[in-house]
């Protein structure tokens, strides 16, 4: 039994290394091209490509080679999302409030991680593996369409807009 646990852990480590290798070109490519790309269009396109299509490819149960290639191509977009969000936060949030705002944003994001795992567990228990992945892909697609549907997302392209300072001068 102990050997099986070590083998599973080693496979997990190898998969994480492969996943990191596959996702590395996204941030590298964006760090090179990012300053010249429009934020809103880049965010919307990369969010759309990196989301639901990966789950749908997994549902099709392709060979490992096809899965790695699909993950490589579709995961390149993940490398652009956090730098764009962080850039907009730095532009929009007053310097004296950044520590508090960034802490609240990170706390909210990290608080949602177990909620997603719990929701997926309930879905798998209720509708099975295939139905759960399909439902999750549909939910992911709805979320990734938000930057294209709601006009507020277009403000990602806005130049530096500073609200009035909270500190009296």
JSON list of N, CA, C and O in Angstrom, two decimals, residues 77-134:
[
{"chain": "A", "resi": 77, "resn": "UNK", "atom": "N", "xyz": [-3.38, 31.37, -22.65]},
{"chain": "A", "resi": 77, "resn": "UNK", "atom": "CA", "xyz": [-4.16, 32.52, -22.22]},
{"chain": "A", "resi": 77, "resn": "UNK", "atom": "C", "xyz": [-4.15, 32.78, -20.74]},
{"chain": "A", "resi": 77, "resn": "UNK", "atom": "O", "xyz": [-4.35, 33.91, -20.30]},
{"chain": "A", "resi": 78, "resn": "UNK", "atom": "N", "xyz": [-3.93, 31.75, -19.92]},
{"chain": "A", "resi": 78, "resn": "UNK", "atom": "CA", "xyz": [-3.93, 31.96, -18.48]},
{"chain": "A", "resi": 78, "resn": "UNK", "atom": "C", "xyz": [-2.84, 32.92, -18.03]},
{"chain": "A", "resi": 78, "resn": "UNK", "atom": "O", "xyz": [-2.99, 33.62, -17.03]},
{"chain": "A", "resi": 79, "resn": "UNK", "atom": "N", "xyz": [-1.74, 32.97, -18.75]},
{"chain": "A", "resi": 79, "resn": "UNK", "atom": "CA", "xyz": [-0.63, 33.82, -18.36]},
{"chain": "A", "resi": 79, "resn": "UNK", "atom": "C", "xyz": [-0.91, 35.30, -18.48]},
{"chain": "A", "resi": 79, "resn": "UNK", "atom": "O", "xyz": [-0.17, 36.12, -17.95]},
{"chain": "A", "resi": 80, "resn": "UNK", "atom": "N", "xyz": [-1.98, 35.68, -19.15]},
{"chain": "A", "resi": 80, "resn": "UNK", "atom": "CA", "xyz": [-2.29, 37.09, -19.33]},
{"chain": "A", "resi": 80, "resn": "UNK", "atom": "C", "xyz": [-3.28, 37.62, -18.31]},
{"chain": "A", "resi": 80, "resn": "UNK", "atom": "O", "xyz": [-3.34, 38.82, -18.08]},
{"chain": "A", "resi": 81, "resn": "UNK", "atom": "N", "xyz": [-4.05, 36.75, -17.69]},
{"chain": "A", "resi": 81, "resn": "UNK", "atom": "CA", "xyz": [-5.17, 37.22, -16.87]},
{"chain": "A", "resi": 81, "resn": "UNK", "atom": "C", "xyz": [-4.72, 37.96, -15.61]},
{"chain": "A", "resi": 81, "resn": "UNK", "atom": "O", "xyz": [-5.15, 39.10, -15.38]},
{"chain": "A", "resi": 82, "resn": "UNK", "atom": "N", "xyz": [-3.87, 37.36, -14.79]},
{"chain": "A", "resi": 82, "resn": "UNK", "atom": "CA", "xyz": [-3.45, 38.02, -13.56]},
{"chain": "A", "resi": 82, "resn": "UNK", "atom": "C", "xyz": [-2.64, 39.29, -13.81]},
{"chain": "A", "resi": 82, "resn": "UNK", "atom": "O", "xyz": [-2.85, 40.28, -13.10]},
{"chain": "A", "resi": 83, "resn": "UNK", "atom": "N", "xyz": [-1.71, 39.33, -14.78]},
{"chain": "A", "resi": 83, "resn": "UNK", "atom": "CA", "xyz": [-1.02, 40.60, -15.01]},
{"chain": "A", "resi": 83, "resn": "UNK", "atom": "C", "xyz": [-1.96, 41.74, -15.42]},
{"chain": "A", "resi": 83, "resn": "UNK", "atom": "O", "xyz": [-1.77, 42.88, -15.01]},
{"chain": "A", "resi": 84, "resn": "UNK", "atom": "N", "xyz": [-2.99, 41.43, -16.20]},
{"chain": "A", "resi": 84, "resn": "UNK", "atom": "CA", "xyz": [-3.93, 42.48, -16.59]},
{"chain": "A", "resi": 84, "resn": "UNK", "atom": "C", "xyz": [-4.74, 42.95, -15.38]},
{"chain": "A", "resi": 84, "resn": "UNK", "atom": "O", "xyz": [-4.90, 44.15, -15.15]},
{"chain": "A", "resi": 85, "resn": "UNK", "atom": "N", "xyz": [-5.22, 42.01, -14.58]},
{"chain": "A", "resi": 85, "resn": "UNK", "atom": "CA", "xyz": [-5.98, 42.37, -13.38]},
{"chain": "A", "resi": 85, "resn": "UNK", "atom": "C", "xyz": [-5.11, 43.19, -12.43]},
{"chain": "A", "resi": 85, "resn": "UNK", "atom": "O", "xyz": [-5.54, 44.21, -11.90]},
{"chain": "A", "resi": 86, "resn": "UNK", "atom": "N", "xyz": [-3.87, 42.75, -12.21]},
{"chain": "A", "resi": 86, "resn": "UNK", "atom": "CA", "xyz": [-2.97, 43.48, -11.31]},
{"chain": "A", "resi": 86, "resn": "UNK", "atom": "C", "xyz": [-2.65, 44.88, -11.84]},
{"chain": "A", "resi": 86, "resn": "UNK", "atom": "O", "xyz": [-2.59, 45.84, -11.07]},
{"chain": "A", "resi": 87, "resn": "UNK", "atom": "N", "xyz": [-2.47, 45.01, -13.15]},
{"chain": "A", "resi": 87, "resn": "UNK", "atom": "CA", "xyz": [-2.20, 46.32, -13.73]},
{"chain": "A", "resi": 87, "resn": "UNK", "atom": "C", "xyz": [-3.37, 47.26, -13.49]},
{"chain": "A", "resi": 87, "resn": "UNK", "atom": "O", "xyz": [-3.18, 48.42, -13.09]},
{"chain": "A", "resi": 88, "resn": "UNK", "atom": "N", "xyz": [-4.57, 46.79, -13.72]},
{"chain": "A", "resi": 88, "resn": "UNK", "atom": "CA", "xyz": [-5.75, 47.62, -13.51]},
{"chain": "A", "resi": 88, "resn": "UNK", "atom": "C", "xyz": [-5.90, 47.98, -12.03]},
{"chain": "A", "resi": 88, "resn": "UNK", "atom": "O", "xyz": [-6.25, 49.11, -11.71]},
{"chain": "A", "resi": 89, "resn": "UNK", "atom": "N", "xyz": [-5.62, 47.04, -11.15]},
{"chain": "A", "resi": 89, "resn": "UNK", "atom": "CA", "xyz": [-5.69, 47.36, -9.72]},
{"chain": "A", "resi": 89, "resn": "UNK", "atom": "C", "xyz": [-4.68, 48.45, -9.35]},
{"chain": "A", "resi": 89, "resn": "UNK", "atom": "O", "xyz": [-5.01, 49.38, -8.60]},
{"chain": "A", "resi": 90, "resn": "UNK", "atom": "N", "xyz": [-3.46, 48.35, -9.86]},
{"chain": "A", "resi": 90, "resn": "UNK", "atom": "CA", "xyz": [-2.46, 49.37, -9.56]},
{"chain": "A", "resi": 90, "resn": "UNK", "atom": "C", "xyz": [-2.85, 50.73, -10.12]},
{"chain": "A", "resi": 90, "resn": "UNK", "atom": "O", "xyz": [-2.58, 51.77, -9.53]},
{"chain": "A", "resi": 91, "resn": "UNK", "atom": "N", "xyz": [-3.50, 50.75, -11.26]},
{"chain": "A", "resi": 91, "resn": "UNK", "atom": "CA", "xyz": [-3.90, 52.01, -11.88]},
{"chain": "A", "resi": 91, "resn": "UNK", "atom": "C", "xyz": [-5.09, 52.62, -11.14]},
{"chain": "A", "resi": 91, "resn": "UNK", "atom": "O", "xyz": [-5.13, 53.83, -10.92]},
{"chain": "A", "resi": 92, "resn": "UNK", "atom": "N", "xyz": [-6.05, 51.79, -10.77]},
{"chain": "A", "resi": 92, "resn": "UNK", "atom": "CA", "xyz": [-7.31, 52.31, -10.22]},
{"chain": "A", "resi": 92, "resn": "UNK", "atom": "C", "xyz": [-7.30, 52.57, -8.72]},
{"chain": "A", "resi": 92, "resn": "UNK", "atom": "O", "xyz": [-8.09, 53.38, -8.25]},
{"chain": "A", "resi": 93, "resn": "UNK", "atom": "N", "xyz": [-6.48, 51.88, -7.96]},
{"chain": "A", "resi": 93, "resn": "UNK", "atom": "CA", "xyz": [-6.53, 52.00, -6.51]},
{"chain": "A", "resi": 93, "resn": "UNK", "atom": "C", "xyz": [-5.51, 53.03, -6.04]},
{"chain": "A", "resi": 93, "resn": "UNK", "atom": "O", "xyz": [-4.36, 53.03, -6.49]},
{"chain": "A", "resi": 94, "resn": "UNK", "atom": "N", "xyz": [-5.96, 53.90, -5.15]},
{"chain": "A", "resi": 94, "resn": "UNK", "atom": "CA", "xyz": [-5.07, 54.92, -4.60]},
{"chain": "A", "resi": 94, "resn": "UNK", "atom": "C", "xyz": [-3.90, 54.26, -3.86]},
{"chain": "A", "resi": 94, "resn": "UNK", "atom": "O", "xyz": [-4.08, 53.22, -3.22]},
{"chain": "A", "resi": 95, "resn": "UNK", "atom": "N", "xyz": [-2.72, 54.84, -3.96]},
{"chain": "A", "resi": 95, "resn": "UNK", "atom": "CA", "xyz": [-1.54, 54.24, -3.30]},
{"chain": "A", "resi": 95, "resn": "UNK", "atom": "C", "xyz": [-1.74, 54.00, -1.80]},
{"chain": "A", "resi": 95, "resn": "UNK", "atom": "O", "xyz": [-1.30, 52.98, -1.28]},
{"chain": "A", "resi": 96, "resn": "UNK", "atom": "N", "xyz": [-2.42, 54.90, -1.12]},
{"chain": "A", "resi": 96, "resn": "UNK", "atom": "CA", "xyz": [-2.59, 54.74, 0.32]},
{"chain": "A", "resi": 96, "resn": "UNK", "atom": "C", "xyz": [-3.61, 53.64, 0.67]},
{"chain": "A", "resi": 96, "resn": "UNK", "atom": "O", "xyz": [-3.69, 53.21, 1.82]},
{"chain": "A", "resi": 97, "resn": "UNK", "atom": "N", "xyz": [-4.37, 53.15, -0.30]},
{"chain": "A", "resi": 97, "resn": "UNK", "atom": "CA", "xyz": [-5.35, 52.09, -0.05]},
{"chain": "A", "resi": 97, "resn": "UNK", "atom": "C", "xyz": [-4.95, 50.74, -0.66]},
{"chain": "A", "resi": 97, "resn": "UNK", "atom": "O", "xyz": [-5.66, 49.75, -0.48]},
{"chain": "A", "resi": 98, "resn": "UNK", "atom": "N", "xyz": [-3.86, 50.70, -1.38]},
{"chain": "A", "resi": 98, "resn": "UNK", "atom": "CA", "xyz": [-3.49, 49.48, -2.11]},
{"chain": "A", "resi": 98, "resn": "UNK", "atom": "C", "xyz": [-3.35, 48.26, -1.21]},
{"chain": "A", "resi": 98, "resn": "UNK", "atom": "O", "xyz": [-3.84, 47.18, -1.55]},
{"chain": "A", "resi": 99, "resn": "UNK", "atom": "N", "xyz": [-2.68, 48.38, -0.10]},
{"chain": "A", "resi": 99, "resn": "UNK", "atom": "CA", "xyz": [-2.46, 47.23, 0.77]},
{"chain": "A", "resi": 99, "resn": "UNK", "atom": "C", "xyz": [-3.79, 46.64, 1.23]},
{"chain": "A", "resi": 99, "resn": "UNK", "atom": "O", "xyz": [-3.99, 45.42, 1.19]},
{"chain": "A", "resi": 100, "resn": "UNK", "atom": "N", "xyz": [-4.72, 47.50, 1.61]},
{"chain": "A", "resi": 100, "resn": "UNK", "atom": "CA", "xyz": [-6.02, 47.01, 2.07]},
{"chain": "A", "resi": 100, "resn": "UNK", "atom": "C", "xyz": [-6.83, 46.40, 0.94]},
{"chain": "A", "resi": 100, "resn": "UNK", "atom": "O", "xyz": [-7.43, 45.33, 1.08]},
{"chain": "A", "resi": 101, "resn": "UNK", "atom": "N", "xyz": [-6.87, 47.09, -0.18]},
{"chain": "A", "resi": 101, "resn": "UNK", "atom": "CA", "xyz": [-7.67, 46.60, -1.32]},
{"chain": "A", "resi": 101, "resn": "UNK", "atom": "C", "xyz": [-7.10, 45.29, -1.85]},
{"chain": "A", "resi": 101, "resn": "UNK", "atom": "O", "xyz": [-7.84, 44.33, -2.10]},
{"chain": "A", "resi": 102, "resn": "UNK", "atom": "N", "xyz": [-5.79, 45.22, -2.01]},
{"chain": "A", "resi": 102, "resn": "UNK", "atom": "CA", "xyz": [-5.18, 43.98, -2.52]},
{"chain": "A", "resi": 102, "resn": "UNK", "atom": "C", "xyz": [-5.41, 42.83, -1.54]},
{"chain": "A", "resi": 102, "resn": "UNK", "atom": "O", "xyz": [-5.64, 41.70, -1.96]},
{"chain": "A", "resi": 103, "resn": "UNK", "atom": "N", "xyz": [-5.35, 43.11, -0.23]},
{"chain": "A", "resi": 103, "resn": "UNK", "atom": "CA", "xyz": [-5.58, 42.07, 0.76]},
{"chain": "A", "resi": 103, "resn": "UNK", "atom": "C", "xyz": [-7.02, 41.55, 0.68]},
{"chain": "A", "resi": 103, "resn": "UNK", "atom": "O", "xyz": [-7.25, 40.34, 0.73]},
{"chain": "A", "resi": 104, "resn": "UNK", "atom": "N", "xyz": [-7.98, 42.44, 0.50]},
{"chain": "A", "resi": 104, "resn": "UNK", "atom": "CA", "xyz": [-9.38, 42.02, 0.41]},
{"chain": "A", "resi": 104, "resn": "UNK", "atom": "C", "xyz": [-9.61, 41.23, -0.88]},
{"chain": "A", "resi": 104, "resn": "UNK", "atom": "O", "xyz": [-10.29, 40.20, -0.87]},
{"chain": "A", "resi": 105, "resn": "UNK", "atom": "N", "xyz": [-9.05, 41.69, -1.99]},
{"chain": "A", "resi": 105, "resn": "UNK", "atom": "CA", "xyz": [-9.20, 40.98, -3.27]},
{"chain": "A", "resi": 105, "resn": "UNK", "atom": "C", "xyz": [-8.61, 39.57, -3.15]},
{"chain": "A", "resi": 105, "resn": "UNK", "atom": "O", "xyz": [-9.25, 38.58, -3.53]},
{"chain": "A", "resi": 106, "resn": "UNK", "atom": "N", "xyz": [-7.40, 39.46, -2.63]},
{"chain": "A", "resi": 106, "resn": "UNK", "atom": "CA", "xyz": [-6.76, 38.14, -2.49]},
{"chain": "A", "resi": 106, "resn": "UNK", "atom": "C", "xyz": [-7.53, 37.25, -1.52]},
{"chain": "A", "resi": 106, "resn": "UNK", "atom": "O", "xyz": [-7.67, 36.04, -1.77]},
{"chain": "A", "resi": 107, "resn": "UNK", "atom": "N", "xyz": [-8.03, 37.82, -0.43]},
{"chain": "A", "resi": 107, "resn": "UNK", "atom": "CA", "xyz": [-8.79, 37.02, 0.53]},
{"chain": "A", "resi": 107, "resn": "UNK", "atom": "C", "xyz": [-10.08, 36.48, -0.10]},
{"chain": "A", "resi": 107, "resn": "UNK", "atom": "O", "xyz": [-10.44, 35.32, 0.11]},
{"chain": "A", "resi": 108, "resn": "UNK", "atom": "N", "xyz": [-10.75, 37.31, -0.87]},
{"chain": "A", "resi": 108, "resn": "UNK", "atom": "CA", "xyz": [-11.98, 36.85, -1.53]},
{"chain": "A", "resi": 108, "resn": "UNK", "atom": "C", "xyz": [-11.70, 35.76, -2.56]},
{"chain": "A", "resi": 108, "resn": "UNK", "atom": "O", "xyz": [-12.43, 34.78, -2.65]},
{"chain": "A", "resi": 109, "resn": "UNK", "atom": "N", "xyz": [-10.64, 35.94, -3.33]},
{"chain": "A", "resi": 109, "resn": "UNK", "atom": "CA", "xyz": [-10.28, 34.92, -4.32]},
{"chain": "A", "resi": 109, "resn": "UNK", "atom": "C", "xyz": [-9.94, 33.60, -3.64]},
{"chain": "A", "resi": 109, "resn": "UNK", "atom": "O", "xyz": [-10.43, 32.54, -4.03]},
{"chain": "A", "resi": 110, "resn": "UNK", "atom": "N", "xyz": [-9.12, 33.66, -2.60]},
{"chain": "A", "resi": 110, "resn": "UNK", "atom": "CA", "xyz": [-8.72, 32.44, -1.91]},
{"chain": "A", "resi": 110, "resn": "UNK", "atom": "C", "xyz": [-9.87, 31.80, -1.14]},
{"chain": "A", "resi": 110, "resn": "UNK", "atom": "O", "xyz": [-9.90, 30.58, -0.97]},
{"chain": "A", "resi": 111, "resn": "UNK", "atom": "N", "xyz": [-10.84, 32.61, -0.71]},
{"chain": "A", "resi": 111, "resn": "UNK", "atom": "CA", "xyz": [-12.01, 32.04, -0.02]},
{"chain": "A", "resi": 111, "resn": "UNK", "atom": "C", "xyz": [-12.90, 31.28, -0.99]},
{"chain": "A", "resi": 111, "resn": "UNK", "atom": "O", "xyz": [-13.62, 30.36, -0.58]},
{"chain": "A", "resi": 112, "resn": "UNK", "atom": "N", "xyz": [-12.86, 31.62, -2.27]},
{"chain": "A", "resi": 112, "resn": "UNK", "atom": "CA", "xyz": [-13.71, 30.94, -3.26]},
{"chain": "A", "resi": 112, "resn": "UNK", "atom": "C", "xyz": [-13.13, 29.61, -3.71]},
{"chain": "A", "resi": 112, "resn": "UNK", "atom": "O", "xyz": [-13.87, 28.79, -4.27]},
{"chain": "A", "resi": 113, "resn": "UNK", "atom": "N", "xyz": [-11.85, 29.36, -3.50]},
{"chain": "A", "resi": 113, "resn": "UNK", "atom": "CA", "xyz": [-11.23, 28.12, -3.98]},
{"chain": "A", "resi": 113, "resn": "UNK", "atom": "C", "xyz": [-11.91, 26.89, -3.38]},
{"chain": "A", "resi": 113, "resn": "UNK", "atom": "O", "xyz": [-12.32, 25.99, -4.13]},
{"chain": "A", "resi": 114, "resn": "UNK", "atom": "N", "xyz": [-12.09, 26.79, -2.06]},
{"chain": "A", "resi": 114, "resn": "UNK", "atom": "CA", "xyz": [-12.75, 25.59, -1.54]},
{"chain": "A", "resi": 114, "resn": "UNK", "atom": "C", "xyz": [-14.22, 25.50, -1.94]},
{"chain": "A", "resi": 114, "resn": "UNK", "atom": "O", "xyz": [-14.78, 24.41, -2.03]},
{"chain": "A", "resi": 115, "resn": "UNK", "atom": "N", "xyz": [-14.86, 26.63, -2.19]},
{"chain": "A", "resi": 115, "resn": "UNK", "atom": "CA", "xyz": [-16.26, 26.61, -2.61]},
{"chain": "A", "resi": 115, "resn": "UNK", "atom": "C", "xyz": [-16.39, 25.92, -3.97]},
{"chain": "A", "resi": 115, "resn": "UNK", "atom": "O", "xyz": [-17.30, 25.13, -4.19]},
{"chain": "A", "resi": 116, "resn": "UNK", "atom": "N", "xyz": [-15.45, 26.20, -4.88]},
{"chain": "A", "resi": 116, "resn": "UNK", "atom": "CA", "xyz": [-15.47, 25.55, -6.18]},
{"chain": "A", "resi": 116, "resn": "UNK", "atom": "C", "xyz": [-15.26, 24.05, -6.08]},
{"chain": "A", "resi": 116, "resn": "UNK", "atom": "O", "xyz": [-15.95, 23.26, -6.74]},
{"chain": "A", "resi": 117, "resn": "UNK", "atom": "N", "xyz": [-14.33, 23.64, -5.23]},
{"chain": "A", "resi": 117, "resn": "UNK", "atom": "CA", "xyz": [-14.08, 22.20, -5.04]},
{"chain": "A", "resi": 117, "resn": "UNK", "atom": "C", "xyz": [-15.30, 21.53, -4.42]},
{"chain": "A", "resi": 117, "resn": "UNK", "atom": "O", "xyz": [-15.68, 20.42, -4.83]},
{"chain": "A", "resi": 118, "resn": "UNK", "atom": "N", "xyz": [-15.93, 22.18, -3.46]},
{"chain": "A", "resi": 118, "resn": "UNK", "atom": "CA", "xyz": [-17.12, 21.63, -2.83]},
{"chain": "A", "resi": 118, "resn": "UNK", "atom": "C", "xyz": [-18.26, 21.52, -3.84]},
{"chain": "A", "resi": 118, "resn": "UNK", "atom": "O", "xyz": [-18.96, 20.50, -3.91]},
{"chain": "A", "resi": 119, "resn": "UNK", "atom": "N", "xyz": [-18.46, 22.57, -4.64]},
{"chain": "A", "resi": 119, "resn": "UNK", "atom": "CA", "xyz": [-19.52, 22.55, -5.65]},
{"chain": "A", "resi": 119, "resn": "UNK", "atom": "C", "xyz": [-19.28, 21.44, -6.67]},
{"chain": "A", "resi": 119, "resn": "UNK", "atom": "O", "xyz": [-20.22, 20.74, -7.07]},
{"chain": "A", "resi": 120, "resn": "UNK", "atom": "N", "xyz": [-18.04, 21.25, -7.07]},
{"chain": "A", "resi": 120, "resn": "UNK", "atom": "CA", "xyz": [-17.74, 20.19, -8.03]},
{"chain": "A", "resi": 120, "resn": "UNK", "atom": "C", "xyz": [-17.99, 18.82, -7.41]},
{"chain": "A", "resi": 120, "resn": "UNK", "atom": "O", "xyz": [-18.51, 17.93, -8.08]},
{"chain": "A", "resi": 121, "resn": "UNK", "atom": "N", "xyz": [-17.66, 18.64, -6.15]},
{"chain": "A", "resi": 121, "resn": "UNK", "atom": "CA", "xyz": [-17.93, 17.38, -5.47]},
{"chain": "A", "resi": 121, "resn": "UNK", "atom": "C", "xyz": [-19.42, 17.09, -5.40]},
{"chain": "A", "resi": 121, "resn": "UNK", "atom": "O", "xyz": [-19.86, 15.96, -5.64]},
{"chain": "A", "resi": 122, "resn": "UNK", "atom": "N", "xyz": [-20.23, 18.09, -5.10]},
{"chain": "A", "resi": 122, "resn": "UNK", "atom": "CA", "xyz": [-21.68, 17.92, -5.05]},
{"chain": "A", "resi": 122, "resn": "UNK", "atom": "C", "xyz": [-22.21, 17.58, -6.45]},
{"chain": "A", "resi": 122, "resn": "UNK", "atom": "O", "xyz": [-23.07, 16.71, -6.61]},
{"chain": "A", "resi": 123, "resn": "UNK", "atom": "N", "xyz": [-21.69, 18.27, -7.48]},
{"chain": "A", "resi": 123, "resn": "UNK", "atom": "CA", "xyz": [-22.11, 17.98, -8.85]},
{"chain": "A", "resi": 123, "resn": "UNK", "atom": "C", "xyz": [-21.76, 16.55, -9.26]},
{"chain": "A", "resi": 123, "resn": "UNK", "atom": "O", "xyz": [-22.59, 15.85, -9.85]},
{"chain": "A", "resi": 124, "resn": "UNK", "atom": "N", "xyz": [-20.55, 16.12, -8.97]},
{"chain": "A", "resi": 124, "resn": "UNK", "atom": "CA", "xyz": [-20.15, 14.76, -9.33]},
{"chain": "A", "resi": 124, "resn": "UNK", "atom": "C", "xyz": [-21.03, 13.75, -8.61]},
{"chain": "A", "resi": 124, "resn": "UNK", "atom": "O", "xyz": [-21.46, 12.75, -9.21]},
{"chain": "A", "resi": 125, "resn": "UNK", "atom": "N", "xyz": [-21.32, 14.00, -7.35]},
{"chain": "A", "resi": 125, "resn": "UNK", "atom": "CA", "xyz": [-22.17, 13.09, -6.59]},
{"chain": "A", "resi": 125, "resn": "UNK", "atom": "C", "xyz": [-23.60, 13.07, -7.14]},
{"chain": "A", "resi": 125, "resn": "UNK", "atom": "O", "xyz": [-24.25, 12.03, -7.17]},
{"chain": "A", "resi": 126, "resn": "UNK", "atom": "N", "xyz": [-24.07, 14.22, -7.63]},
{"chain": "A", "resi": 126, "resn": "UNK", "atom": "CA", "xyz": [-25.44, 14.31, -8.09]},
{"chain": "A", "resi": 126, "resn": "UNK", "atom": "C", "xyz": [-25.67, 13.85, -9.52]},
{"chain": "A", "resi": 126, "resn": "UNK", "atom": "O", "xyz": [-26.62, 13.12, -9.80]},
{"chain": "A", "resi": 127, "resn": "UNK", "atom": "N", "xyz": [-24.80, 14.27, -10.44]},
{"chain": "A", "resi": 127, "resn": "UNK", "atom": "CA", "xyz": [-25.05, 13.98, -11.86]},
{"chain": "A", "resi": 127, "resn": "UNK", "atom": "C", "xyz": [-23.97, 13.14, -12.50]},
{"chain": "A", "resi": 127, "resn": "UNK", "atom": "O", "xyz": [-24.04, 12.87, -13.69]},
{"chain": "A", "resi": 128, "resn": "UNK", "atom": "N", "xyz": [-22.96, 12.75, -11.75]},
{"chain": "A", "resi": 128, "resn": "UNK", "atom": "CA", "xyz": [-21.89, 11.93, -12.32]},
{"chain": "A", "resi": 128, "resn": "UNK", "atom": "C", "xyz": [-20.77, 12.78, -12.88]},
{"chain": "A", "resi": 128, "resn": "UNK", "atom": "O", "xyz": [-20.88, 14.01, -13.01]},
{"chain": "A", "resi": 129, "resn": "UNK", "atom": "N", "xyz": [-19.68, 12.10, -13.23]},
{"chain": "A", "resi": 129, "resn": "UNK", "atom": "CA", "xyz": [-18.47, 12.78, -13.69]},
{"chain": "A", "resi": 129, "resn": "UNK", "atom": "C", "xyz": [-18.71, 13.57, -14.98]},
{"chain": "A", "resi": 129, "resn": "UNK", "atom": "O", "xyz": [-18.38, 14.74, -15.08]},
{"chain": "A", "resi": 130, "resn": "UNK", "atom": "N", "xyz": [-19.29, 12.92, -15.98]},
{"chain": "A", "resi": 130, "resn": "UNK", "atom": "CA", "xyz": [-19.49, 13.56, -17.28]},
{"chain": "A", "resi": 130, "resn": "UNK", "atom": "C", "xyz": [-20.42, 14.77, -17.16]},
{"chain": "A", "resi": 130, "resn": "UNK", "atom": "O", "xyz": [-20.12, 15.85, -17.66]},
{"chain": "A", "resi": 131, "resn": "UNK", "atom": "N", "xyz": [-21.53, 14.60, -16.47]},
{"chain": "A", "resi": 131, "resn": "UNK", "atom": "CA", "xyz": [-22.48, 15.70, -16.30]},
{"chain": "A", "resi": 131, "resn": "UNK", "atom": "C", "xyz": [-21.90, 16.86, -15.50]},
{"chain": "A", "resi": 131, "resn": "UNK", "atom": "O", "xyz": [-22.17, 18.03, -15.78]},
{"chain": "A", "resi": 132, "resn": "UNK", "atom": "N", "xyz": [-21.08, 16.53, -14.49]},
{"chain": "A", "resi": 132, "resn": "UNK", "atom": "CA", "xyz": [-20.47, 17.57, -13.67]},
{"chain": "A", "resi": 132, "resn": "UNK", "atom": "C", "xyz": [-19.48, 18.39, -14.49]},
{"chain": "A", "resi": 132, "resn": "UNK", "atom": "O", "xyz": [-19.48, 19.63, -14.41]},
{"chain": "A", "resi": 133, "resn": "UNK", "atom": "N", "xyz": [-18.65, 17.72, -15.29]},
{"chain": "A", "resi": 133, "resn": "UNK", "atom": "CA", "xyz": [-17.69, 18.46, -16.12]},
{"chain": "A", "resi": 133, "resn": "UNK", "atom": "C", "xyz": [-18.42, 19.30, -17.15]},
{"chain": "A", "resi": 133, "resn": "UNK", "atom": "O", "xyz": [-18.06, 20.44, -17.42]},
{"chain": "A", "resi": 134, "resn": "UNK", "atom": "N", "xyz": [-19.48, 18.76, -17.73]},
{"chain": "A", "resi": 134, "resn": "UNK", "atom": "CA", "xyz": [-20.27, 19.50, -18.71]},
{"chain": "A", "resi": 134, "resn": "UNK", "atom": "C", "xyz": [-20.93, 20.72, -18.07]},
{"chain": "A", "resi": 134, "resn": "UNK", "atom": "O", "xyz": [-20.91, 21.83, -18.64]}
]
